[in-house]
PDB file of C-alpha atoms in Angstrom:
ATOM      1  CA  UNK I1126      84.497  96.417  76.862  1.00 89.00           C
ATOM      2  CA  UNK I1127      87.705  97.777  78.423  1.00 95.00           C
ATOM      3  CA  UNK I1128      86.759 101.315  77.391  1.00 95.00           C
ATOM      4  CA  UNK I1129      83.352 101.000  79.022  1.00 96.00           C
ATOM      5  CA  UNK I1130      84.810  99.861  82.386  1.00 97.00           C
ATOM      6  CA  UNK I1131      87.613 102.437  82.283  1.00 96.00           C
ATOM      7  CA  UNK I1132      85.200 105.297  81.569  1.00 96.00           C
ATOM      8  CA  UNK I1133      82.674 104.135  84.162  1.00 97.00           C
ATOM      9  CA  UNK I1134      85.295 104.065  86.927  1.00 97.00           C
ATOM     10  CA  UNK I1135      86.404 107.636  86.123  1.00 96.00           C
ATOM     11  CA  UNK I1136      82.838 108.949  85.919  1.00 97.00           C
ATOM     12  CA  UNK I1137      81.813 107.377  89.233  1.00 97.00           C
ATOM     13  CA  UNK I1138      84.846 108.618  91.205  1.00 97.00           C
ATOM     14  CA  UNK I1139      84.877 112.236  92.417  1.00 96.00           C
ATOM     15  CA  UNK I1140      88.042 113.951  91.215  1.00 95.00           C
ATOM     16  CA  UNK I1141      89.139 111.164  88.866  1.00 95.00           C
ATOM     17  CA  UNK I1142      90.982 112.346  85.747  1.00 93.00           C
ATOM     18  CA  UNK I1143      91.949 109.224  83.860  1.00 94.00           C
ATOM     19  CA  UNK I1144      92.139 105.450  83.938  1.00 95.00           C
ATOM     20  CA  UNK I1145      94.472 102.992  82.310  1.00 94.00           C
ATOM     21  CA  UNK I1146      94.833  99.277  81.681  1.00 96.00           C
ATOM     22  CA  UNK I1147      98.452  98.381  81.020  1.00 94.00           C
ATOM     23  CA  UNK I1148     100.941  95.528  80.920  1.00 93.00           C
ATOM     24  CA  UNK I1149     103.923  95.508  83.275  1.00 90.00           C
ATOM     25  CA  UNK I1150     106.014  95.842  80.119  1.00 88.00           C
ATOM     26  CA  UNK I1151     104.637  99.412  79.807  1.00 89.00           C
ATOM     27  CA  UNK I1152     102.425  98.662  76.812  1.00 91.00           C
ATOM     28  CA  UNK I1153      98.893 100.080  77.269  1.00 92.00           C
ATOM     29  CA  UNK I1154      95.855  97.929  76.523  1.00 95.00           C
ATOM     30  CA  UNK I1155      93.364 100.794  76.764  1.00 94.00           C
ATOM     31  CA  UNK I1156      92.896 104.103  78.562  1.00 93.00           C
ATOM     32  CA  UNK I1157      90.294 106.785  79.220  1.00 94.00           C
ATOM     33  CA  UNK I1158      91.143 110.449  79.794  1.00 92.00           C
ATOM     34  CA  UNK I1159      88.866 113.352  80.737  1.00 89.00           C
ATOM     35  CA  UNK I1160      91.537 116.041  80.778  1.00 75.00           C
ATOM     36  CA  UNK I1161      91.358 118.465  77.870  1.00 60.00           C
ATOM     37  CA  UNK I1162      95.025 119.266  78.433  1.00 58.00           C
ATOM     38  CA  UNK I1163      95.670 115.546  78.071  1.00 60.00           C
ATOM     39  CA  UNK I1164      97.608 114.342  81.042  1.00 67.00           C
ATOM     40  CA  UNK I1165      99.950 111.792  79.571  1.00 80.00           C
ATOM     41  CA  UNK I1166      98.419 108.918  81.479  1.00 81.00           C
ATOM     42  CA  UNK I1167     100.407 106.363  79.505  1.00 83.00           C
ATOM     43  CA  UNK I1168     103.719 107.925  80.547  1.00 86.00           C
ATOM     44  CA  UNK I1169     102.605 107.872  84.163  1.00 85.00           C
ATOM     45  CA  UNK I1170     101.518 104.245  83.864  1.00 87.00           C
ATOM     46  CA  UNK I1171     104.717 103.232  82.207  1.00 87.00           C
ATOM     47  CA  UNK I1172     106.946 104.880  84.862  1.00 85.00           C
ATOM     48  CA  UNK I1173     104.913 103.631  87.813  1.00 88.00           C
ATOM     49  CA  UNK I1174     104.539 100.207  86.168  1.00 87.00           C
ATOM     50  CA  UNK I1175     108.291  99.725  86.223  1.00 86.00           C
ATOM     51  CA  UNK I1176     108.365 100.499  89.958  1.00 89.00           C
ATOM     52  CA  UNK I1177     105.384  98.203  90.518  1.00 90.00           C
ATOM     53  CA  UNK I1178     107.363  95.252  89.239  1.00 88.00           C
ATOM     54  CA  UNK I1179     109.940  95.888  91.949  1.00 88.00           C
ATOM     55  CA  UNK I1180     107.289  96.248  94.650  1.00 91.00           C
ATOM     56  CA  UNK I1181     105.877  92.844  93.618  1.00 90.00           C
ATOM     57  CA  UNK I1182     109.302  91.285  93.950  1.00 89.00           C
ATOM     58  CA  UNK I1183     109.977  92.969  97.297  1.00 88.00           C
ATOM     59  CA  UNK I1184     106.627  91.854  98.775  1.00 89.00           C
ATOM     60  CA  UNK I1185     107.268  88.263  97.690  1.00 87.00           C
ATOM     61  CA  UNK I1186     110.819  88.258  98.983  1.00 86.00           C
ATOM     62  CA  UNK I1187     109.691  89.671 102.334  1.00 86.00           C
ATOM     63  CA  UNK I1188     106.951  87.019 102.519  1.00 86.00           C
ATOM     64  CA  UNK I1189     104.227  89.649 102.766  1.00 89.00           C
ATOM     65  CA  UNK I1190     102.197  87.759 100.155  1.00 90.00           C
ATOM     66  CA  UNK I1191     101.403  88.972  96.671  1.00 92.00           C
ATOM     67  CA  UNK I1192     101.083  92.732  96.163  1.00 92.00           C
ATOM     68  CA  UNK I1193      97.496  93.727  95.360  1.00 94.00           C
ATOM     69  CA  UNK I1194      97.313  97.495  95.351  1.00 95.00           C
ATOM     70  CA  UNK I1195      99.673 100.458  95.391  1.00 95.00           C
ATOM     71  CA  UNK I1196      98.736 104.105  95.753  1.00 94.00           C
ATOM     72  CA  UNK I1197     101.001 107.084  95.284  1.00 94.00           C
ATOM     73  CA  UNK I1198     100.018 110.523  96.481  1.00 95.00           C
ATOM     74  CA  UNK I1199     102.024 113.284  94.820  1.00 94.00           C
ATOM     75  CA  UNK I1200     101.425 117.033  95.246  1.00 93.00           C
ATOM     76  CA  UNK I1201      99.423 117.334  92.002  1.00 92.00           C
ATOM     77  CA  UNK I1202      98.001 113.851  91.520  1.00 93.00           C
ATOM     78  CA  UNK I1203      97.028 110.683  93.341  1.00 94.00           C
ATOM     79  CA  UNK I1204      97.371 107.381  91.490  1.00 94.00           C
ATOM     80  CA  UNK I1205      95.715 104.170  92.687  1.00 96.00           C
ATOM     81  CA  UNK I1206      96.959 101.004  91.002  1.00 96.00           C
ATOM     82  CA  UNK I1207      95.373  97.545  91.226  1.00 96.00           C
ATOM     83  CA  UNK I1208      97.462  94.573  90.155  1.00 95.00           C
ATOM     84  CA  UNK I1209      95.361  92.184  88.056  1.00 95.00           C
ATOM     85  CA  UNK I1210      97.803  89.320  87.519  1.00 93.00           C
ATOM     86  CA  UNK I1211     101.492  88.858  86.723  1.00 90.00           C
ATOM     87  CA  UNK I1212     101.101  90.678  83.429  1.00 93.00           C
ATOM     88  CA  UNK I1213      98.582  93.501  83.806  1.00 95.00           C
ATOM     89  CA  UNK I1214      97.503  96.303  86.113  1.00 95.00           C
ATOM     90  CA  UNK I1215      94.702  98.872  86.090  1.00 96.00           C
ATOM     91  CA  UNK I1216      95.125 102.413  87.439  1.00 95.00           C
ATOM     92  CA  UNK I1217      93.010 105.434  88.304  1.00 96.00           C
ATOM     93  CA  UNK I1218      94.512 108.935  88.405  1.00 94.00           C
ATOM     94  CA  UNK I1219      92.789 111.508  90.642  1.00 94.00           C
ATOM     95  CA  UNK I1220      93.160 115.138  91.559  1.00 93.00           C
ATOM     96  CA  UNK I1221      94.678 115.550  95.061  1.00 91.00           C
ATOM     97  CA  UNK I1222      91.225 116.078  96.622  1.00 91.00           C
ATOM     98  CA  UNK I1223      89.711 113.115  94.759  1.00 95.00           C
ATOM     99  CA  UNK I1224      87.917 110.254  96.486  1.00 95.00           C
ATOM    100  CA  UNK I1225      90.678 107.669  96.983  1.00 93.00           C
ATOM    101  CA  UNK I1226      88.377 105.311  98.900  1.00 92.00           C
ATOM    102  CA  UNK I1227      85.911 105.180  95.997  1.00 96.00           C
ATOM    103  CA  UNK I1228      88.769 104.662  93.530  1.00 97.00           C
ATOM    104  CA  UNK I1229      90.065 101.713  95.574  1.00 95.00           C
ATOM    105  CA  UNK I1230      86.576 100.258  95.860  1.00 96.00           C
ATOM    106  CA  UNK I1231      85.772 100.507  92.133  1.00 97.00           C
ATOM    107  CA  UNK I1232      89.159  99.081  91.100  1.00 97.00           C
ATOM    108  CA  UNK I1233      88.617  96.094  93.396  1.00 96.00           C
ATOM    109  CA  UNK I1234      85.017  95.680  92.176  1.00 97.00           C
ATOM    110  CA  UNK I1235      85.792  95.760  88.452  1.00 96.00           C
ATOM    111  CA  UNK I1236      89.097  93.874  88.541  1.00 96.00           C
ATOM    112  CA  UNK I1237      87.537  90.401  87.995  1.00 95.00           C
ATOM    113  CA  UNK I1238      85.724  91.577  84.822  1.00 95.00           C
ATOM    114  CA  UNK I1239      88.878  93.091  83.372  1.00 96.00           C
ATOM    115  CA  UNK I1240      90.865  90.015  84.281  1.00 94.00           C
ATOM    116  CA  UNK I1241      88.331  87.733  82.607  1.00 94.00           C
ATOM    117  CA  UNK I1242      88.299  89.812  79.435  1.00 93.00           C
ATOM    118  CA  UNK I1243      92.103  89.774  79.314  1.00 93.00           C
ATOM    119  CA  UNK I1244      92.392  86.016  79.422  1.00 86.00           C
TER     120      UNK I1244
ATOM    121  CA  UNK R 770     111.093 111.322 121.339  1.00 89.00           C
ATOM    122  CA  UNK R 771     111.022 109.236 118.134  1.00 95.00           C
ATOM    123  CA  UNK R 772     110.110 106.132 120.114  1.00 95.00           C
ATOM    124  CA  UNK R 773     107.196 107.905 121.766  1.00 96.00           C
ATOM    125  CA  UNK R 774     105.693 109.052 118.433  1.00 97.00           C
ATOM    126  CA  UNK R 775     106.306 105.685 116.757  1.00 96.00           C
ATOM    127  CA  UNK R 776     104.640 103.778 119.603  1.00 96.00           C
ATOM    128  CA  UNK R 777     101.729 106.210 119.845  1.00 97.00           C
ATOM    129  CA  UNK R 778     100.908 105.845 116.130  1.00 97.00           C
ATOM    130  CA  UNK R 779     100.850 102.040 116.385  1.00 96.00           C
ATOM    131  CA  UNK R 780      98.731 102.043 119.553  1.00 96.00           C
ATOM    132  CA  UNK R 781      96.160 104.451 118.108  1.00 97.00           C
ATOM    133  CA  UNK R 782      95.719 102.606 114.789  1.00 97.00           C
ATOM    134  CA  UNK R 783      93.518  99.494 114.711  1.00 96.00           C
ATOM    135  CA  UNK R 784      95.469  96.597 113.252  1.00 95.00           C
ATOM    136  CA  UNK R 785      98.856  98.344 113.258  1.00 95.00           C
ATOM    137  CA  UNK R 786     101.828  96.036 113.877  1.00 93.00           C
ATOM    138  CA  UNK R 787     104.910  98.225 113.663  1.00 94.00           C
ATOM    139  CA  UNK R 788     106.261 101.658 112.776  1.00 95.00           C
ATOM    140  CA  UNK R 789     109.586 102.793 111.462  1.00 94.00           C
ATOM    141  CA  UNK R 790     111.570 105.972 110.876  1.00 96.00           C
ATOM    142  CA  UNK R 791     114.247 105.412 108.271  1.00 94.00           C
ATOM    143  CA  UNK R 792     116.604 107.150 105.847  1.00 93.00           C
ATOM    144  CA  UNK R 793     116.277 106.548 102.101  1.00 90.00           C
ATOM    145  CA  UNK R 794     119.703 104.928 102.387  1.00 88.00           C
ATOM    146  CA  UNK R 795     117.971 102.081 104.301  1.00 89.00           C
ATOM    147  CA  UNK R 796     119.484 102.981 107.675  1.00 91.00           C
ATOM    148  CA  UNK R 797     116.826 103.003 110.434  1.00 92.00           C
ATOM    149  CA  UNK R 798     116.618 105.908 112.879  1.00 95.00           C
ATOM    150  CA  UNK R 799     114.157 104.192 115.210  1.00 94.00           C
ATOM    151  CA  UNK R 800     111.348 101.631 115.109  1.00 93.00           C
ATOM    152  CA  UNK R 801     108.550 100.206 117.259  1.00 94.00           C
ATOM    153  CA  UNK R 802     107.254  96.657 116.927  1.00 92.00           C
ATOM    154  CA  UNK R 803     104.336  94.962 118.697  1.00 89.00           C
ATOM    155  CA  UNK R 804     104.738  91.554 117.076  1.00 75.00           C
ATOM    156  CA  UNK R 805     106.100  88.868 119.381  1.00 59.00           C
ATOM    157  CA  UNK R 806     107.264  86.962 116.309  1.00 58.00           C
ATOM    158  CA  UNK R 807     109.139  90.097 115.359  1.00 60.00           C
ATOM    159  CA  UNK R 808     108.224  91.064 111.848  1.00 67.00           C
ATOM    160  CA  UNK R 809     111.467  92.292 110.381  1.00 80.00           C
ATOM    161  CA  UNK R 810     110.200  95.806 109.931  1.00 81.00           C
ATOM    162  CA  UNK R 811     113.654  97.115 109.058  1.00 83.00           C
ATOM    163  CA  UNK R 812     113.976  94.705 106.127  1.00 86.00           C
ATOM    164  CA  UNK R 813     110.584  95.810 104.859  1.00 85.00           C
ATOM    165  CA  UNK R 814     111.532  99.465 105.237  1.00 87.00           C
ATOM    166  CA  UNK R 815     114.817  98.977 103.504  1.00 87.00           C
ATOM    167  CA  UNK R 816     113.293  97.161 100.491  1.00 85.00           C
ATOM    168  CA  UNK R 817     110.370  99.562 100.121  1.00 88.00           C
ATOM    169  CA  UNK R 818     112.668 102.543 100.753  1.00 87.00           C
ATOM    170  CA  UNK R 819     114.705 101.685  97.678  1.00 86.00           C
ATOM    171  CA  UNK R 820     111.537 101.624  95.556  1.00 89.00           C
ATOM    172  CA  UNK R 821     110.369 104.863  97.170  1.00 90.00           C
ATOM    173  CA  UNK R 822     113.423 106.661  95.822  1.00 88.00           C
ATOM    174  CA  UNK R 823     112.391 105.681  92.317  1.00 88.00           C
ATOM    175  CA  UNK R 824     108.783 106.746  92.861  1.00 91.00           C
ATOM    176  CA  UNK R 825     110.073 110.184  93.973  1.00 90.00           C
ATOM    177  CA  UNK R 826     112.108 110.484  90.794  1.00 89.00           C
ATOM    178  CA  UNK R 827     109.234 109.306  88.592  1.00 89.00           C
ATOM    179  CA  UNK R 828     106.752 111.776  90.153  1.00 89.00           C
ATOM    180  CA  UNK R 829     109.184 114.642  89.640  1.00 87.00           C
ATOM    181  CA  UNK R 830     109.977 113.646  86.088  1.00 86.00           C
ATOM    182  CA  UNK R 831     106.283 113.358  85.236  1.00 86.00           C
ATOM    183  CA  UNK R 832     105.668 116.788  86.798  1.00 86.00           C
ATOM    184  CA  UNK R 833     103.154 115.379  89.271  1.00 89.00           C
ATOM    185  CA  UNK R 834     104.833 117.351  92.068  1.00 90.00           C
ATOM    186  CA  UNK R 835     106.744 115.875  94.966  1.00 92.00           C
ATOM    187  CA  UNK R 836     105.671 112.445  96.210  1.00 92.00           C
ATOM    188  CA  UNK R 837     104.104 112.641  99.685  1.00 94.00           C
ATOM    189  CA  UNK R 838     102.714 109.234 100.525  1.00 95.00           C
ATOM    190  CA  UNK R 839     102.849 105.705  99.181  1.00 95.00           C
ATOM    191  CA  UNK R 840     100.807 102.749 100.363  1.00 94.00           C
ATOM    192  CA  UNK R 841     101.293  99.125  99.401  1.00 94.00           C
ATOM    193  CA  UNK R 842      98.656  96.511 100.085  1.00 95.00           C
ATOM    194  CA  UNK R 843     100.012  92.971  99.992  1.00 94.00           C
ATOM    195  CA  UNK R 844      98.067  89.821 100.901  1.00 93.00           C
ATOM    196  CA  UNK R 845      99.477  89.655 104.439  1.00 91.00           C
ATOM    197  CA  UNK R 846     100.366  93.260 105.216  1.00 93.00           C
ATOM    198  CA  UNK R 847      99.536  96.836 104.322  1.00 94.00           C
ATOM    199  CA  UNK R 848     102.310  99.425 104.545  1.00 94.00           C
ATOM    200  CA  UNK R 849     101.658 103.170 104.559  1.00 96.00           C
ATOM    201  CA  UNK R 850     104.723 105.338 104.005  1.00 96.00           C
ATOM    202  CA  UNK R 851     104.949 109.106 104.497  1.00 96.00           C
ATOM    203  CA  UNK R 852     107.899 110.914 102.937  1.00 95.00           C
ATOM    204  CA  UNK R 853     109.307 113.459 105.396  1.00 95.00           C
ATOM    205  CA  UNK R 854     111.978 115.133 103.282  1.00 93.00           C
ATOM    206  CA  UNK R 855     114.661 114.145 100.759  1.00 90.00           C
ATOM    207  CA  UNK R 856     116.398 112.001 103.372  1.00 92.00           C
ATOM    208  CA  UNK R 857     113.836 110.357 105.615  1.00 95.00           C
ATOM    209  CA  UNK R 858     110.489 108.557 105.603  1.00 95.00           C
ATOM    210  CA  UNK R 859     108.182 107.190 108.295  1.00 96.00           C
ATOM    211  CA  UNK R 860     106.093 104.029 107.809  1.00 95.00           C
ATOM    212  CA  UNK R 861     103.277 102.151 109.517  1.00 96.00           C
ATOM    213  CA  UNK R 862     102.745  98.426 108.901  1.00 94.00           C
ATOM    214  CA  UNK R 863      99.211  97.063 109.403  1.00 94.00           C
ATOM    215  CA  UNK R 864      97.405  93.762 109.222  1.00 93.00           C
ATOM    216  CA  UNK R 865      95.282  93.490 106.039  1.00 91.00           C
ATOM    217  CA  UNK R 866      92.108  94.505 107.919  1.00 91.00           C
ATOM    218  CA  UNK R 867      93.849  97.414 109.664  1.00 95.00           C
ATOM    219  CA  UNK R 868      92.564 100.990 109.542  1.00 95.00           C
ATOM    220  CA  UNK R 869      94.481 102.495 106.620  1.00 93.00           C
ATOM    221  CA  UNK R 870      92.643 105.819 106.868  1.00 92.00           C
ATOM    222  CA  UNK R 871      93.708 106.268 110.500  1.00 96.00           C
ATOM    223  CA  UNK R 872      97.273 105.311 109.609  1.00 97.00           C
ATOM    224  CA  UNK R 873      97.370 107.931 106.846  1.00 95.00           C
ATOM    225  CA  UNK R 874      95.870 110.545 109.170  1.00 96.00           C
ATOM    226  CA  UNK R 875      98.302 109.893 112.037  1.00 97.00           C
ATOM    227  CA  UNK R 876     101.328 109.842 109.738  1.00 97.00           C
ATOM    228  CA  UNK R 877     100.302 113.197 108.261  1.00 96.00           C
ATOM    229  CA  UNK R 878      99.563 114.605 111.729  1.00 97.00           C
ATOM    230  CA  UNK R 879     102.852 113.576 113.338  1.00 96.00           C
ATOM    231  CA  UNK R 880     105.148 114.171 110.345  1.00 96.00           C
ATOM    232  CA  UNK R 881     105.986 117.807 111.268  1.00 95.00           C
ATOM    233  CA  UNK R 882     107.143 116.776 114.785  1.00 95.00           C
ATOM    234  CA  UNK R 883     109.373 114.029 113.416  1.00 96.00           C
ATOM    235  CA  UNK R 884     110.742 116.338 110.770  1.00 94.00           C
ATOM    236  CA  UNK R 885     111.566 119.014 113.334  1.00 94.00           C
ATOM    237  CA  UNK R 886     113.312 116.523 115.602  1.00 93.00           C
ATOM    238  CA  UNK R 887     115.371 115.216 112.686  1.00 93.00           C
ATOM    239  CA  UNK R 888     116.752 118.597 111.712  1.00 86.00           C
TER     240      UNK R 888
END
């Protein structure tokens, strides 16, 4: 079920390369990767996941409410991350010209399904 | 000059609350705030700035190229941050329904001016 959602999000987003469902402890639940020269999506998730934990804490401390989404645009890749609950997040990696708006929309749309299947 | 750019970005972005130009060391250069109940925009910048340093390192390590922009959507506030160089970043804080696309556009548009004035 995870694989189906992860693949569908990548296929429906222009410029998407990979998707990943991961725990904040850096342990992947499942991932989907289109890149022949396999981008190490799990390394990316694990590094960003560690930072995400700190963003969650900062947002709470600053009374901005719970963090819901983080996106990072680097020269060679854009990563959009949706926080599912206190344990898991789901991420989409895109080429720089990829459709970030669509990525954000699909992550928000499919989050409840993933969350339900995780619990 | 900083004040003029910071104010202009807030006024031209629907839902924007405040803007901030800050060093990665957490020391503000200048800020502009519309909120009467003054959101502590410098605290937000300082907390997020610390995380930003780690995102920069992670993106480099993962060979994703240099980090250019980070946005964080929390329940009560969205923050869009544009990295100017190795020392400074500029950020726009918006209400949850604010126009994130316009914020990203204006930050990208005005970044060269800010960068030039800083050096």
